[in-house]
């Protein structure tokens, strides 16, 4: 389904009359200027009043002599939503009523703003996500050079569930856990899946520039020409279109970030962001949390307890004289199995006797640590 048609109404009164006379029964008549439209063609119809718009899928029916061609709506649920949407439109019943104008016909290709500003699915709809995972920077560069001007991404993938004209997302995963989430629009399904992405979208431009970044250049220099893959790995996901990106839960937004964005967040983020990044699977991020000038000792204590924290970061915490003055930080480091055992033993001197006694009775701790605790108690 690559065809889009639009009907523009002068005002809300005109649309309400159209709803009463035909739309509410599940269809409408397209004006006669739609000459090349055949019967039983699936398309997307957009109804417009001023800046307000409503889109729904429809199927072309038989010609209506002297009027145009019948159009039948595909979804009863969307029809009900259309009625509710019309009720929200502002306008007076005394406004002049006139028939709609066509916004476009079969020969006019559907377009989208270049910045992706309205590439959004209707609330509650299912958005297909196409994940392209590149193993090398060279492989990404070979593909991206064909995308950067037109924003057209062709994927050798047989898509059966989506429809052309449907909003989607393209998720580019580059080496080093760099992830770029880009709004997209399904332009065609045959002979291969073709997506259109907004060439001026910030995330798309950032992805295209990544090979020239310091991180991208370093990885590229490590790659041998024979490492370059011909095609990226493709994963197809489906996800319910929920909140806008800036309203998603913080941890979900962080999962979609690339390394550079995570680093910037670690350096400047607030307490919630710092605590979330302390459990991030990319351990290289943990180093930058210690450089955040607003990090607090209780956050350091939280980090010291995390077995997923980078062991080098645990060591840095243990070597900071200010941090190890806090008993909770010391306890977290001693009990953390990822803290080097020699460091944990050295910190036993900073634990009170009660904590040492509890540690000496633990059966699930490292034996060297338990023996050292018992030795200190015996000499106490």
PDB file of N, CA and C in Angstrom, residues 319-374:
ATOM      1  N   UNK A 319      40.195   3.244  46.771  1.00  0.00           N
ATOM      2  CA  UNK A 319      41.420   4.042  46.927  1.00  0.00           C
ATOM      3  C   UNK A 319      41.136   5.501  47.267  1.00  0.00           C
ATOM      4  N   UNK A 320      39.868   5.883  47.284  1.00  0.00           N
ATOM      5  CA  UNK A 320      39.505   7.261  47.592  1.00  0.00           C
ATOM      6  C   UNK A 320      39.325   7.397  49.109  1.00  0.00           C
ATOM      7  N   UNK A 321      40.194   8.148  49.752  1.00  0.00           N
ATOM      8  CA  UNK A 321      40.172   8.253  51.213  1.00  0.00           C
ATOM      9  C   UNK A 321      38.871   8.864  51.734  1.00  0.00           C
ATOM     10  N   UNK A 322      38.259   9.746  50.940  1.00  0.00           N
ATOM     11  CA  UNK A 322      36.998  10.349  51.373  1.00  0.00           C
ATOM     12  C   UNK A 322      35.877   9.323  51.382  1.00  0.00           C
ATOM     13  N   UNK A 323      35.811   8.494  50.345  1.00  0.00           N
ATOM     14  CA  UNK A 323      34.738   7.504  50.251  1.00  0.00           C
ATOM     15  C   UNK A 323      34.839   6.446  51.342  1.00  0.00           C
ATOM     16  N   UNK A 324      36.041   5.946  51.628  1.00  0.00           N
ATOM     17  CA  UNK A 324      36.175   4.820  52.563  1.00  0.00           C
ATOM     18  C   UNK A 324      36.063   5.261  54.019  1.00  0.00           C
ATOM     19  N   UNK A 325      35.823   6.550  54.248  1.00  0.00           N
ATOM     20  CA  UNK A 325      35.493   6.983  55.591  1.00  0.00           C
ATOM     21  C   UNK A 325      34.044   6.661  55.930  1.00  0.00           C
ATOM     22  N   UNK A 326      33.255   6.370  54.866  1.00  0.00           N
ATOM     23  CA  UNK A 326      31.842   6.031  55.054  1.00  0.00           C
ATOM     24  C   UNK A 326      31.709   4.522  55.247  1.00  0.00           C
ATOM     25  N   UNK A 327      31.076   4.114  56.357  1.00  0.00           N
ATOM     26  CA  UNK A 327      30.984   2.693  56.699  1.00  0.00           C
ATOM     27  C   UNK A 327      30.169   1.901  55.687  1.00  0.00           C
ATOM     28  N   UNK A 328      29.134   2.527  55.107  1.00  0.00           N
ATOM     29  CA  UNK A 328      28.309   1.811  54.129  1.00  0.00           C
ATOM     30  C   UNK A 328      29.085   1.555  52.838  1.00  0.00           C
ATOM     31  N   UNK A 329      29.934   2.481  52.454  1.00  0.00           N
ATOM     32  CA  UNK A 329      30.781   2.276  51.278  1.00  0.00           C
ATOM     33  C   UNK A 329      31.739   1.116  51.524  1.00  0.00           C
ATOM     34  N   UNK A 330      32.368   1.120  52.707  1.00  0.00           N
ATOM     35  CA  UNK A 330      33.322   0.059  53.036  1.00  0.00           C
ATOM     36  C   UNK A 330      32.622  -1.296  53.081  1.00  0.00           C
ATOM     37  N   UNK A 331      31.475  -1.356  53.710  1.00  0.00           N
ATOM     38  CA  UNK A 331      30.733  -2.628  53.801  1.00  0.00           C
ATOM     39  C   UNK A 331      30.355  -3.138  52.412  1.00  0.00           C
ATOM     40  N   UNK A 332      29.884  -2.221  51.552  1.00  0.00           N
ATOM     41  CA  UNK A 332      29.523  -2.629  50.201  1.00  0.00           C
ATOM     42  C   UNK A 332      30.702  -3.194  49.439  1.00  0.00           C
ATOM     43  N   UNK A 333      31.871  -2.560  49.579  1.00  0.00           N
ATOM     44  CA  UNK A 333      33.074  -3.039  48.884  1.00  0.00           C
ATOM     45  C   UNK A 333      33.519  -4.395  49.410  1.00  0.00           C
ATOM     46  N   UNK A 334      33.505  -4.569  50.733  1.00  0.00           N
ATOM     47  CA  UNK A 334      33.966  -5.831  51.329  1.00  0.00           C
ATOM     48  C   UNK A 334      33.067  -6.989  50.907  1.00  0.00           C
ATOM     49  N   UNK A 335      31.759  -6.761  50.885  1.00  0.00           N
ATOM     50  CA  UNK A 335      30.819  -7.845  50.574  1.00  0.00           C
ATOM     51  C   UNK A 335      30.655  -8.072  49.070  1.00  0.00           C
ATOM     52  N   UNK A 336      31.139  -7.161  48.247  1.00  0.00           N
ATOM     53  CA  UNK A 336      31.004  -7.294  46.798  1.00  0.00           C
ATOM     54  C   UNK A 336      32.029  -8.301  46.277  1.00  0.00           C
ATOM     55  N   UNK A 337      31.540  -9.358  45.652  1.00  0.00           N
ATOM     56  CA  UNK A 337      32.432 -10.427  45.173  1.00  0.00           C
ATOM     57  C   UNK A 337      33.359  -9.954  44.064  1.00  0.00           C
ATOM     58  N   UNK A 338      33.050  -8.807  43.437  1.00  0.00           N
ATOM     59  CA  UNK A 338      33.898  -8.319  42.344  1.00  0.00           C
ATOM     60  C   UNK A 338      35.023  -7.403  42.846  1.00  0.00           C
ATOM     61  N   UNK A 339      34.991  -7.037  44.136  1.00  0.00           N
ATOM     62  CA  UNK A 339      36.107  -6.259  44.686  1.00  0.00           C
ATOM     63  C   UNK A 339      37.320  -7.177  44.815  1.00  0.00           C
ATOM     64  N   UNK A 340      38.497  -6.778  44.344  1.00  0.00           N
ATOM     65  CA  UNK A 340      39.695  -7.629  44.493  1.00  0.00           C
ATOM     66  C   UNK A 340      39.865  -8.040  45.951  1.00  0.00           C
ATOM     67  N   UNK A 341      40.131  -9.337  46.198  1.00  0.00           N
ATOM     68  CA  UNK A 341      40.160  -9.864  47.565  1.00  0.00           C
ATOM     69  C   UNK A 341      41.204  -9.157  48.416  1.00  0.00           C
ATOM     70  N   UNK A 342      42.335  -8.800  47.828  1.00  0.00           N
ATOM     71  CA  UNK A 342      43.368  -8.104  48.605  1.00  0.00           C
ATOM     72  C   UNK A 342      42.859  -6.743  49.082  1.00  0.00           C
ATOM     73  N   UNK A 343      42.080  -6.073  48.242  1.00  0.00           N
ATOM     74  CA  UNK A 343      41.503  -4.774  48.612  1.00  0.00           C
ATOM     75  C   UNK A 343      40.458  -4.945  49.703  1.00  0.00           C
ATOM     76  N   UNK A 344      39.603  -5.972  49.563  1.00  0.00           N
ATOM     77  CA  UNK A 344      38.568  -6.227  50.568  1.00  0.00           C
ATOM     78  C   UNK A 344      39.189  -6.546  51.926  1.00  0.00           C
ATOM     79  N   UNK A 345      40.258  -7.325  51.954  1.00  0.00           N
ATOM     80  CA  UNK A 345      40.929  -7.655  53.219  1.00  0.00           C
ATOM     81  C   UNK A 345      41.508  -6.407  53.860  1.00  0.00           C
ATOM     82  N   UNK A 346      42.109  -5.538  53.062  1.00  0.00           N
ATOM     83  CA  UNK A 346      42.677  -4.296  53.593  1.00  0.00           C
ATOM     84  C   UNK A 346      41.609  -3.421  54.226  1.00  0.00           C
ATOM     85  N   UNK A 347      40.394  -3.456  53.676  1.00  0.00           N
ATOM     86  CA  UNK A 347      39.310  -2.618  54.196  1.00  0.00           C
ATOM     87  C   UNK A 347      38.680  -3.172  55.470  1.00  0.00           C
ATOM     88  N   UNK A 348      39.023  -4.407  55.848  1.00  0.00           N
ATOM     89  CA  UNK A 348      38.451  -4.985  57.067  1.00  0.00           C
ATOM     90  C   UNK A 348      38.784  -4.143  58.290  1.00  0.00           C
ATOM     91  N   UNK A 349      39.916  -3.454  58.261  1.00  0.00           N
ATOM     92  CA  UNK A 349      40.307  -2.609  59.399  1.00  0.00           C
ATOM     93  C   UNK A 349      39.309  -1.478  59.635  1.00  0.00           C
ATOM     94  N   UNK A 350      38.515  -1.157  58.642  1.00  0.00           N
ATOM     95  CA  UNK A 350      37.575  -0.040  58.760  1.00  0.00           C
ATOM     96  C   UNK A 350      36.177  -0.504  59.171  1.00  0.00           C
ATOM     97  N   UNK A 351      35.981  -1.819  59.322  1.00  0.00           N
ATOM     98  CA  UNK A 351      34.679  -2.340  59.742  1.00  0.00           C
ATOM     99  C   UNK A 351      34.616  -2.469  61.263  1.00  0.00           C
ATOM    100  N   UNK A 352      33.466  -2.157  61.877  1.00  0.00           N
ATOM    101  CA  UNK A 352      33.320  -2.359  63.323  1.00  0.00           C
ATOM    102  C   UNK A 352      33.303  -3.858  63.668  1.00  0.00           C
ATOM    103  N   UNK A 353      33.510  -4.160  64.937  1.00  0.00           N
ATOM    104  CA  UNK A 353      33.636  -5.551  65.378  1.00  0.00           C
ATOM    105  C   UNK A 353      32.388  -6.361  65.041  1.00  0.00           C
ATOM    106  N   UNK A 354      31.226  -5.768  65.182  1.00  0.00           N
ATOM    107  CA  UNK A 354      29.992  -6.494  64.887  1.00  0.00           C
ATOM    108  C   UNK A 354      29.922  -6.944  63.434  1.00  0.00           C
ATOM    109  N   UNK A 355      30.353  -6.087  62.532  1.00  0.00           N
ATOM    110  CA  UNK A 355      30.354  -6.457  61.106  1.00  0.00           C
ATOM    111  C   UNK A 355      31.380  -7.561  60.843  1.00  0.00           C
ATOM    112  N   UNK A 356      32.532  -7.493  61.536  1.00  0.00           N
ATOM    113  CA  UNK A 356      33.547  -8.534  61.359  1.00  0.00           C
ATOM    114  C   UNK A 356      33.026  -9.886  61.840  1.00  0.00           C
ATOM    115  N   UNK A 357      32.307  -9.872  62.960  1.00  0.00           N
ATOM    116  CA  UNK A 357      31.754 -11.127  63.493  1.00  0.00           C
ATOM    117  C   UNK A 357      30.732 -11.719  62.520  1.00  0.00           C
ATOM    118  N   UNK A 358      29.878 -10.863  61.973  1.00  0.00           N
ATOM    119  CA  UNK A 358      28.887 -11.350  61.010  1.00  0.00           C
ATOM    120  C   UNK A 358      29.561 -11.902  59.767  1.00  0.00           C
ATOM    121  N   UNK A 359      30.614 -11.242  59.324  1.00  0.00           N
ATOM    122  CA  UNK A 359      31.343 -11.703  58.143  1.00  0.00           C
ATOM    123  C   UNK A 359      32.028 -13.043  58.393  1.00  0.00           C
ATOM    124  N   UNK A 360      32.580 -13.232  59.592  1.00  0.00           N
ATOM    125  CA  UNK A 360      33.310 -14.475  59.890  1.00  0.00           C
ATOM    126  C   UNK A 360      32.398 -15.698  59.919  1.00  0.00           C
ATOM    127  N   UNK A 361      31.078 -15.449  60.057  1.00  0.00           N
ATOM    128  CA  UNK A 361      30.121 -16.574  60.113  1.00  0.00           C
ATOM    129  C   UNK A 361      29.445 -16.832  58.768  1.00  0.00           C
ATOM    130  N   UNK A 362      29.758 -16.024  57.768  1.00  0.00           N
ATOM    131  CA  UNK A 362      29.129 -16.208  56.442  1.00  0.00           C
ATOM    132  C   UNK A 362      29.741 -17.404  55.726  1.00  0.00           C
ATOM    133  N   UNK A 363      28.874 -18.255  55.206  1.00  0.00           N
ATOM    134  CA  UNK A 363      29.364 -19.439  54.482  1.00  0.00           C
ATOM    135  C   UNK A 363      29.442 -19.210  52.977  1.00  0.00           C
ATOM    136  N   UNK A 364      28.854 -18.100  52.522  1.00  0.00           N
ATOM    137  CA  UNK A 364      28.826 -17.848  51.076  1.00  0.00           C
ATOM    138  C   UNK A 364      29.811 -16.776  50.658  1.00  0.00           C
ATOM    139  N   UNK A 365      30.770 -16.452  51.518  1.00  0.00           N
ATOM    140  CA  UNK A 365      31.783 -15.450  51.196  1.00  0.00           C
ATOM    141  C   UNK A 365      33.080 -16.124  50.773  1.00  0.00           C
ATOM    142  N   UNK A 366      33.956 -15.363  50.165  1.00  0.00           N
ATOM    143  CA  UNK A 366      35.256 -15.893  49.759  1.00  0.00           C
ATOM    144  C   UNK A 366      36.043 -16.349  50.983  1.00  0.00           C
ATOM    145  N   UNK A 367      36.635 -17.511  50.896  1.00  0.00           N
ATOM    146  CA  UNK A 367      37.288 -18.113  52.062  1.00  0.00           C
ATOM    147  C   UNK A 367      38.411 -17.233  52.602  1.00  0.00           C
ATOM    148  N   UNK A 368      39.195 -16.627  51.706  1.00  0.00           N
ATOM    149  CA  UNK A 368      40.307 -15.785  52.171  1.00  0.00           C
ATOM    150  C   UNK A 368      39.792 -14.627  53.013  1.00  0.00           C
ATOM    151  N   UNK A 369      38.622 -14.090  52.630  1.00  0.00           N
ATOM    152  CA  UNK A 369      38.049 -12.949  53.343  1.00  0.00           C
ATOM    153  C   UNK A 369      37.524 -13.375  54.716  1.00  0.00           C
ATOM    154  N   UNK A 370      36.858 -14.519  54.756  1.00  0.00           N
ATOM    155  CA  UNK A 370      36.333 -15.035  56.025  1.00  0.00           C
ATOM    156  C   UNK A 370      37.477 -15.347  56.986  1.00  0.00           C
ATOM    157  N   UNK A 371      38.535 -15.997  56.483  1.00  0.00           N
ATOM    158  CA  UNK A 371      39.685 -16.315  57.328  1.00  0.00           C
ATOM    159  C   UNK A 371      40.354 -15.047  57.851  1.00  0.00           C
ATOM    160  N   UNK A 372      40.447 -14.031  57.007  1.00  0.00           N
ATOM    161  CA  UNK A 372      41.067 -12.772  57.448  1.00  0.00           C
ATOM    162  C   UNK A 372      40.226 -12.107  58.530  1.00  0.00           C
ATOM    163  N   UNK A 373      38.887 -12.173  58.408  1.00  0.00           N
ATOM    164  CA  UNK A 373      38.004 -11.610  59.432  1.00  0.00           C
ATOM    165  C   UNK A 373      38.169 -12.340  60.753  1.00  0.00           C
ATOM    166  N   UNK A 374      38.245 -13.667  60.693  1.00  0.00           N
ATOM    167  CA  UNK A 374      38.446 -14.456  61.914  1.00  0.00           C
ATOM    168  C   UNK A 374      39.782 -14.140  62.563  1.00  0.00           C
TER     169      UNK A 374
END
